[in-house]
């Protein structure tokens, strides 16, 4: 099946620093990637939709200046948490939509393994 | 807004069948999904069903969809200890243009 990787798998940073998380589709092209956040014992909440070559679309309540998204190629999207604070500590998960299935019968998002961010 | 509801816990004996239920509110959902998440790991797509289907079977997994009642279920036959995980129901609409809306997840606990 399709593989999506994330890097790093975990990161600990000091309050006020910025952290970049990468999401890569390894064996397929993804015109659309999604970023989710999952708090402990909670569900995944969609933060933003990242489209290759255009600006990301953010969900209501998500600060676009705080969570910078760049989707520079068909296989890479990055999420930068700027000036991170302890309340930003969470599990960040990306997913990528398989471009080849756009015209097919299925529409599947493949999820990365997640990045655990801890802000001290 | 869209909402997906699941019970938080399900406990079954090893070898029995597990049935995890989900209700959703968005009648325009095109696809409905079941994902599995093991501790500390990302999400693994287990199966999905298109909204015009009633049932889908894939080895030990059976998905039933009652579109009228907006009810989705996942049956795992012959539950094994390796099935212990959190199972998320999710819906997506519009041909997948949007991100998915997830339920809170059902923690499946296997008793020996």
PDB file of C-alpha atoms in Angstrom:
ATOM      1  CA  UNK A   1       0.000   0.000   0.000  1.00  0.00           C
ATOM      2  CA  UNK A   2       0.895   3.661  -0.150  1.00  0.00           C
ATOM      3  CA  UNK A   3       3.397   4.887   2.412  1.00  0.00           C
ATOM      4  CA  UNK A   4       3.485   8.243   4.114  1.00  0.00           C
ATOM      5  CA  UNK A   5       6.350   9.203   6.363  1.00  0.00           C
ATOM      6  CA  UNK A   6       6.752  11.974   8.887  1.00  0.00           C
ATOM      7  CA  UNK A   7       9.879  13.473  10.319  1.00  0.00           C
ATOM      8  CA  UNK A   8      10.715  13.797  13.097  1.00  0.00           C
ATOM      9  CA  UNK A   9       8.726  11.148  14.939  1.00  0.00           C
ATOM     10  CA  UNK A  10       9.059  13.121  18.137  1.00  0.00           C
ATOM     11  CA  UNK A  11      10.509  16.460  19.165  1.00  0.00           C
ATOM     12  CA  UNK A  12      10.979  18.328  22.417  1.00  0.00           C
ATOM     13  CA  UNK A  13      11.550  22.051  22.244  1.00  0.00           C
ATOM     14  CA  UNK A  14      11.650  25.106  24.444  1.00  0.00           C
ATOM     15  CA  UNK A  15       8.787  27.551  24.575  1.00  0.00           C
ATOM     16  CA  UNK A  16       9.148  30.264  21.948  1.00  0.00           C
ATOM     17  CA  UNK A  17      11.048  28.209  19.408  1.00  0.00           C
ATOM     18  CA  UNK A  18       9.745  27.070  16.028  1.00  0.00           C
ATOM     19  CA  UNK A  19       9.468  23.462  14.959  1.00  0.00           C
ATOM     20  CA  UNK A  20       9.144  22.095  11.431  1.00  0.00           C
ATOM     21  CA  UNK A  21       7.460  18.776  10.725  1.00  0.00           C
ATOM     22  CA  UNK A  22       7.763  17.095   7.338  1.00  0.00           C
ATOM     23  CA  UNK A  23       5.230  14.841   5.676  1.00  0.00           C
ATOM     24  CA  UNK A  24       6.272  12.828   2.635  1.00  0.00           C
ATOM     25  CA  UNK A  25       4.418  10.485   0.343  1.00  0.00           C
ATOM     26  CA  UNK A  26       7.040   7.885  -0.510  1.00  0.00           C
ATOM     27  CA  UNK A  27       5.611   5.959  -3.429  1.00  0.00           C
ATOM     28  CA  UNK A  28       2.887   8.149  -4.852  1.00  0.00           C
ATOM     29  CA  UNK A  29       2.165  11.755  -5.690  1.00  0.00           C
ATOM     30  CA  UNK A  30      -0.168  13.669  -3.450  1.00  0.00           C
ATOM     31  CA  UNK A  31      -1.730  16.864  -4.721  1.00  0.00           C
ATOM     32  CA  UNK A  32      -3.525  17.184  -1.420  1.00  0.00           C
ATOM     33  CA  UNK A  33      -2.227  16.574   2.066  1.00  0.00           C
ATOM     34  CA  UNK A  34      -4.021  17.129   5.333  1.00  0.00           C
ATOM     35  CA  UNK A  35      -2.708  18.044   8.764  1.00  0.00           C
ATOM     36  CA  UNK A  36      -4.446  16.797  11.896  1.00  0.00           C
ATOM     37  CA  UNK A  37      -3.828  17.271  15.583  1.00  0.00           C
ATOM     38  CA  UNK A  38      -4.637  14.693  18.221  1.00  0.00           C
ATOM     39  CA  UNK A  39      -4.666  15.495  21.923  1.00  0.00           C
ATOM     40  CA  UNK A  40      -4.345  12.641  24.434  1.00  0.00           C
ATOM     41  CA  UNK A  41      -7.376  10.362  24.448  1.00  0.00           C
ATOM     42  CA  UNK A  42      -9.053  12.608  21.881  1.00  0.00           C
ATOM     43  CA  UNK A  43      -9.945  12.238  18.273  1.00  0.00           C
ATOM     44  CA  UNK A  44      -8.062  13.680  15.350  1.00  0.00           C
ATOM     45  CA  UNK A  45      -9.025  17.218  14.499  1.00  0.00           C
ATOM     46  CA  UNK A  46      -8.404  18.532  11.018  1.00  0.00           C
ATOM     47  CA  UNK A  47      -6.207  21.617  11.117  1.00  0.00           C
ATOM     48  CA  UNK A  48      -5.681  22.417   7.469  1.00  0.00           C
ATOM     49  CA  UNK A  49      -5.736  21.178   3.910  1.00  0.00           C
ATOM     50  CA  UNK A  50      -2.530  21.589   1.981  1.00  0.00           C
ATOM     51  CA  UNK A  51      -2.641  21.768  -1.805  1.00  0.00           C
ATOM     52  CA  UNK A  52       0.499  21.570  -3.886  1.00  0.00           C
ATOM     53  CA  UNK A  53       1.445  24.926  -5.301  1.00  0.00           C
ATOM     54  CA  UNK A  54      -1.201  26.950  -3.521  1.00  0.00           C
ATOM     55  CA  UNK A  55      -2.009  28.314  -0.093  1.00  0.00           C
ATOM     56  CA  UNK A  56      -3.309  25.997   2.565  1.00  0.00           C
ATOM     57  CA  UNK A  57      -6.900  26.117   3.698  1.00  0.00           C
ATOM     58  CA  UNK A  58      -7.231  26.318   7.463  1.00  0.00           C
ATOM     59  CA  UNK A  59     -10.096  25.073   9.590  1.00  0.00           C
ATOM     60  CA  UNK A  60     -11.946  27.501  11.790  1.00  0.00           C
ATOM     61  CA  UNK A  61     -10.034  28.313  14.936  1.00  0.00           C
ATOM     62  CA  UNK A  62      -6.619  27.335  13.577  1.00  0.00           C
ATOM     63  CA  UNK A  63      -4.197  30.269  13.361  1.00  0.00           C
ATOM     64  CA  UNK A  64      -2.540  30.288   9.961  1.00  0.00           C
ATOM     65  CA  UNK A  65       0.301  32.514  11.172  1.00  0.00           C
ATOM     66  CA  UNK A  66       1.097  30.086  13.933  1.00  0.00           C
ATOM     67  CA  UNK A  67       0.865  26.898  11.894  1.00  0.00           C
ATOM     68  CA  UNK A  68       2.650  27.596   8.628  1.00  0.00           C
ATOM     69  CA  UNK A  69       2.082  25.046   5.901  1.00  0.00           C
ATOM     70  CA  UNK A  70       4.118  24.695   2.751  1.00  0.00           C
ATOM     71  CA  UNK A  71       3.353  22.145   0.055  1.00  0.00           C
ATOM     72  CA  UNK A  72       6.191  22.730  -2.348  1.00  0.00           C
ATOM     73  CA  UNK A  73       6.096  19.461  -4.253  1.00  0.00           C
ATOM     74  CA  UNK A  74       3.779  16.568  -4.966  1.00  0.00           C
ATOM     75  CA  UNK A  75       5.501  14.466  -2.323  1.00  0.00           C
ATOM     76  CA  UNK A  76       6.284  16.905   0.484  1.00  0.00           C
ATOM     77  CA  UNK A  77       4.285  19.118   2.822  1.00  0.00           C
ATOM     78  CA  UNK A  78       5.715  20.830   5.880  1.00  0.00           C
ATOM     79  CA  UNK A  79       4.032  22.166   8.992  1.00  0.00           C
ATOM     80  CA  UNK A  80       5.938  24.731  11.012  1.00  0.00           C
ATOM     81  CA  UNK A  81       4.720  25.490  14.504  1.00  0.00           C
ATOM     82  CA  UNK A  82       5.982  29.004  15.125  1.00  0.00           C
ATOM     83  CA  UNK A  83       6.768  30.332  18.591  1.00  0.00           C
ATOM     84  CA  UNK A  84       5.591  27.095  20.146  1.00  0.00           C
ATOM     85  CA  UNK A  85       4.023  27.109  23.603  1.00  0.00           C
ATOM     86  CA  UNK A  86       3.177  24.260  25.971  1.00  0.00           C
ATOM     87  CA  UNK A  87      -0.436  24.269  24.821  1.00  0.00           C
ATOM     88  CA  UNK A  88       0.802  23.352  21.324  1.00  0.00           C
ATOM     89  CA  UNK A  89       2.088  20.047  22.681  1.00  0.00           C
ATOM     90  CA  UNK A  90       0.201  17.382  20.780  1.00  0.00           C
ATOM     91  CA  UNK A  91       0.433  14.533  18.307  1.00  0.00           C
ATOM     92  CA  UNK A  92       0.487  15.917  14.781  1.00  0.00           C
ATOM     93  CA  UNK A  93      -0.534  13.562  12.002  1.00  0.00           C
ATOM     94  CA  UNK A  94      -0.521  14.179   8.282  1.00  0.00           C
ATOM     95  CA  UNK A  95      -2.337  12.317   5.567  1.00  0.00           C
ATOM     96  CA  UNK A  96      -1.906  12.299   1.825  1.00  0.00           C
ATOM     97  CA  UNK A  97      -4.486  11.659  -0.849  1.00  0.00           C
ATOM     98  CA  UNK A  98      -3.377   9.362  -3.614  1.00  0.00           C
ATOM     99  CA  UNK A  99      -3.485  11.430  -6.789  1.00  0.00           C
ATOM    100  CA  UNK A 100      -3.897   8.358  -8.963  1.00  0.00           C
ATOM    101  CA  UNK A 101      -7.208   7.539  -7.334  1.00  0.00           C
ATOM    102  CA  UNK A 102      -8.826  10.865  -8.119  1.00  0.00           C
ATOM    103  CA  UNK A 103     -10.776   9.438 -11.030  1.00  0.00           C
ATOM    104  CA  UNK A 104     -11.124   5.982  -9.558  1.00  0.00           C
ATOM    105  CA  UNK A 105     -13.759   4.344  -7.434  1.00  0.00           C
ATOM    106  CA  UNK A 106     -12.040   4.949  -4.180  1.00  0.00           C
ATOM    107  CA  UNK A 107     -10.683   7.957  -2.450  1.00  0.00           C
ATOM    108  CA  UNK A 108      -8.221   7.019   0.172  1.00  0.00           C
ATOM    109  CA  UNK A 109      -6.138   9.070   2.509  1.00  0.00           C
ATOM    110  CA  UNK A 110      -3.002   7.454   3.800  1.00  0.00           C
ATOM    111  CA  UNK A 111      -1.777   8.575   7.176  1.00  0.00           C
ATOM    112  CA  UNK A 112       1.713   9.168   8.407  1.00  0.00           C
ATOM    113  CA  UNK A 113       2.913   7.706  11.711  1.00  0.00           C
ATOM    114  CA  UNK A 114       2.582  11.035  13.484  1.00  0.00           C
ATOM    115  CA  UNK A 115       4.934  13.444  15.234  1.00  0.00           C
ATOM    116  CA  UNK A 116       4.749  13.934  18.971  1.00  0.00           C
ATOM    117  CA  UNK A 117       5.582  17.520  19.895  1.00  0.00           C
ATOM    118  CA  UNK A 118       6.355  18.417  23.479  1.00  0.00           C
ATOM    119  CA  UNK A 119       6.939  22.064  24.304  1.00  0.00           C
ATOM    120  CA  UNK A 120       8.604  22.756  27.621  1.00  0.00           C
TER     121      UNK A 120
ATOM    122  CA  UNK B   1     -21.692  20.873  11.930  1.00  0.00           C
ATOM    123  CA  UNK B   2     -20.551  17.381  11.157  1.00  0.00           C
ATOM    124  CA  UNK B   3     -20.387  14.973  14.047  1.00  0.00           C
ATOM    125  CA  UNK B   4     -19.275  11.373  14.402  1.00  0.00           C
ATOM    126  CA  UNK B   5     -20.098   9.450  17.567  1.00  0.00           C
ATOM    127  CA  UNK B   6     -18.656   6.219  18.905  1.00  0.00           C
ATOM    128  CA  UNK B   7     -18.701   4.478  22.248  1.00  0.00           C
ATOM    129  CA  UNK B   8     -15.356   4.824  24.004  1.00  0.00           C
ATOM    130  CA  UNK B   9     -14.732   1.238  25.081  1.00  0.00           C
ATOM    131  CA  UNK B  10     -15.588  -2.291  23.984  1.00  0.00           C
ATOM    132  CA  UNK B  11     -14.446  -5.413  25.802  1.00  0.00           C
ATOM    133  CA  UNK B  12     -14.645  -8.847  24.173  1.00  0.00           C
ATOM    134  CA  UNK B  13     -13.232 -12.290  24.792  1.00  0.00           C
ATOM    135  CA  UNK B  14     -10.550 -13.634  22.529  1.00  0.00           C
ATOM    136  CA  UNK B  15     -12.144 -15.637  19.738  1.00  0.00           C
ATOM    137  CA  UNK B  16     -15.481 -13.839  19.919  1.00  0.00           C
ATOM    138  CA  UNK B  17     -16.706 -11.306  17.386  1.00  0.00           C
ATOM    139  CA  UNK B  18     -16.328  -7.590  18.084  1.00  0.00           C
ATOM    140  CA  UNK B  19     -18.868  -5.104  16.810  1.00  0.00           C
ATOM    141  CA  UNK B  20     -17.937  -1.445  16.923  1.00  0.00           C
ATOM    142  CA  UNK B  21     -20.694   1.031  16.173  1.00  0.00           C
ATOM    143  CA  UNK B  22     -20.621   4.558  14.838  1.00  0.00           C
ATOM    144  CA  UNK B  23     -23.218   7.187  14.013  1.00  0.00           C
ATOM    145  CA  UNK B  24     -22.672  10.219  11.859  1.00  0.00           C
ATOM    146  CA  UNK B  25     -24.670  13.286  10.947  1.00  0.00           C
ATOM    147  CA  UNK B  26     -23.452  14.394   7.523  1.00  0.00           C
ATOM    148  CA  UNK B  27     -25.799  12.763   5.026  1.00  0.00           C
ATOM    149  CA  UNK B  28     -23.645  13.964   2.137  1.00  0.00           C
ATOM    150  CA  UNK B  29     -20.697  11.801   3.193  1.00  0.00           C
ATOM    151  CA  UNK B  30     -19.372   9.958   0.197  1.00  0.00           C
ATOM    152  CA  UNK B  31     -17.054   7.563   1.969  1.00  0.00           C
ATOM    153  CA  UNK B  32     -16.991   6.138   5.455  1.00  0.00           C
ATOM    154  CA  UNK B  33     -13.824   4.703   6.892  1.00  0.00           C
ATOM    155  CA  UNK B  34     -12.521   2.599   9.706  1.00  0.00           C
ATOM    156  CA  UNK B  35      -9.005   3.254  10.947  1.00  0.00           C
ATOM    157  CA  UNK B  36      -6.979   1.397  13.556  1.00  0.00           C
ATOM    158  CA  UNK B  37      -4.493   3.089  15.845  1.00  0.00           C
ATOM    159  CA  UNK B  38      -2.147   1.120  18.055  1.00  0.00           C
ATOM    160  CA  UNK B  39      -0.467   2.785  21.061  1.00  0.00           C
ATOM    161  CA  UNK B  40       1.943   5.511  20.036  1.00  0.00           C
ATOM    162  CA  UNK B  41       1.399   4.848  16.354  1.00  0.00           C
ATOM    163  CA  UNK B  42      -0.290   6.560  13.448  1.00  0.00           C
ATOM    164  CA  UNK B  43      -3.474   5.485  11.754  1.00  0.00           C
ATOM    165  CA  UNK B  44      -3.858   2.387   9.672  1.00  0.00           C
ATOM    166  CA  UNK B  45      -6.698   2.296   7.169  1.00  0.00           C
ATOM    167  CA  UNK B  46      -8.623  -0.903   7.796  1.00  0.00           C
ATOM    168  CA  UNK B  47     -11.442  -0.573   5.343  1.00  0.00           C
ATOM    169  CA  UNK B  48     -13.841   1.887   3.814  1.00  0.00           C
ATOM    170  CA  UNK B  49     -17.287   1.785   2.303  1.00  0.00           C
ATOM    171  CA  UNK B  50     -18.840   3.914  -0.384  1.00  0.00           C
ATOM    172  CA  UNK B  51     -22.084   5.542   0.655  1.00  0.00           C
ATOM    173  CA  UNK B  52     -24.192   3.671  -1.886  1.00  0.00           C
ATOM    174  CA  UNK B  53     -23.179   0.291  -0.465  1.00  0.00           C
ATOM    175  CA  UNK B  54     -24.848  -1.563   2.381  1.00  0.00           C
ATOM    176  CA  UNK B  55     -22.158  -4.042   3.237  1.00  0.00           C
ATOM    177  CA  UNK B  56     -18.552  -4.790   2.552  1.00  0.00           C
ATOM    178  CA  UNK B  57     -16.571  -7.807   3.674  1.00  0.00           C
ATOM    179  CA  UNK B  58     -12.810  -8.114   3.746  1.00  0.00           C
ATOM    180  CA  UNK B  59     -11.475 -11.269   5.398  1.00  0.00           C
ATOM    181  CA  UNK B  60     -12.323 -10.962   9.112  1.00  0.00           C
ATOM    182  CA  UNK B  61     -13.818  -7.512   8.718  1.00  0.00           C
ATOM    183  CA  UNK B  62     -17.431  -6.773   7.838  1.00  0.00           C
ATOM    184  CA  UNK B  63     -18.711  -3.237   7.453  1.00  0.00           C
ATOM    185  CA  UNK B  64     -22.432  -2.549   7.554  1.00  0.00           C
ATOM    186  CA  UNK B  65     -23.889   0.791   6.544  1.00  0.00           C
ATOM    187  CA  UNK B  66     -27.428   1.905   7.288  1.00  0.00           C
ATOM    188  CA  UNK B  67     -27.618   5.157   5.410  1.00  0.00           C
ATOM    189  CA  UNK B  68     -31.172   5.903   6.535  1.00  0.00           C
ATOM    190  CA  UNK B  69     -30.159   5.782  10.181  1.00  0.00           C
ATOM    191  CA  UNK B  70     -26.652   7.118   9.483  1.00  0.00           C
ATOM    192  CA  UNK B  71     -25.207   4.137  11.297  1.00  0.00           C
ATOM    193  CA  UNK B  72     -21.971   2.363  10.489  1.00  0.00           C
ATOM    194  CA  UNK B  73     -20.592  -0.742  12.140  1.00  0.00           C
ATOM    195  CA  UNK B  74     -17.401  -2.748  11.984  1.00  0.00           C
ATOM    196  CA  UNK B  75     -17.473  -6.424  12.861  1.00  0.00           C
ATOM    197  CA  UNK B  76     -14.211  -8.211  13.553  1.00  0.00           C
ATOM    198  CA  UNK B  77     -14.625 -11.979  13.487  1.00  0.00           C
ATOM    199  CA  UNK B  78     -12.520 -14.239  15.702  1.00  0.00           C
ATOM    200  CA  UNK B  79     -11.008 -11.340  17.651  1.00  0.00           C
ATOM    201  CA  UNK B  80      -7.339 -11.803  18.516  1.00  0.00           C
ATOM    202  CA  UNK B  81      -5.053 -10.082  21.005  1.00  0.00           C
ATOM    203  CA  UNK B  82      -3.418  -8.276  18.102  1.00  0.00           C
ATOM    204  CA  UNK B  83      -6.718  -6.557  17.405  1.00  0.00           C
ATOM    205  CA  UNK B  84      -6.390  -4.592  20.633  1.00  0.00           C
ATOM    206  CA  UNK B  85      -6.264  -0.951  19.548  1.00  0.00           C
ATOM    207  CA  UNK B  86      -8.366   2.156  19.155  1.00  0.00           C
ATOM    208  CA  UNK B  87     -10.722   2.078  16.193  1.00  0.00           C
ATOM    209  CA  UNK B  88     -11.772   5.330  14.589  1.00  0.00           C
ATOM    210  CA  UNK B  89     -14.792   5.823  12.417  1.00  0.00           C
ATOM    211  CA  UNK B  90     -14.416   8.670   9.937  1.00  0.00           C
ATOM    212  CA  UNK B  91     -16.480  10.258   7.232  1.00  0.00           C
ATOM    213  CA  UNK B  92     -15.463  12.163   4.150  1.00  0.00           C
ATOM    214  CA  UNK B  93     -17.535  13.837   1.558  1.00  0.00           C
ATOM    215  CA  UNK B  94     -17.293  15.533  -1.772  1.00  0.00           C
ATOM    216  CA  UNK B  95     -15.074  12.952  -3.398  1.00  0.00           C
ATOM    217  CA  UNK B  96     -12.492  13.341  -0.716  1.00  0.00           C
ATOM    218  CA  UNK B  97     -11.732  16.974  -1.332  1.00  0.00           C
ATOM    219  CA  UNK B  98     -12.108  17.683   2.342  1.00  0.00           C
ATOM    220  CA  UNK B  99     -10.269  16.267   5.276  1.00  0.00           C
ATOM    221  CA  UNK B 100     -11.964  13.565   7.276  1.00  0.00           C
ATOM    222  CA  UNK B 101     -14.161  13.993  10.330  1.00  0.00           C
ATOM    223  CA  UNK B 102     -13.274  11.471  12.986  1.00  0.00           C
ATOM    224  CA  UNK B 103     -15.116  10.016  15.921  1.00  0.00           C
ATOM    225  CA  UNK B 104     -13.373   9.912  19.298  1.00  0.00           C
ATOM    226  CA  UNK B 105     -12.393   6.306  18.798  1.00  0.00           C
ATOM    227  CA  UNK B 106     -13.428   3.027  20.423  1.00  0.00           C
ATOM    228  CA  UNK B 107     -10.836   1.306  22.567  1.00  0.00           C
ATOM    229  CA  UNK B 108     -11.135  -2.429  21.900  1.00  0.00           C
ATOM    230  CA  UNK B 109     -10.028  -4.487  24.890  1.00  0.00           C
ATOM    231  CA  UNK B 110      -9.442  -8.221  24.463  1.00  0.00           C
ATOM    232  CA  UNK B 111      -9.970 -10.510  27.416  1.00  0.00           C
ATOM    233  CA  UNK B 112      -8.018 -13.792  27.390  1.00  0.00           C
TER     234      UNK B 112
END
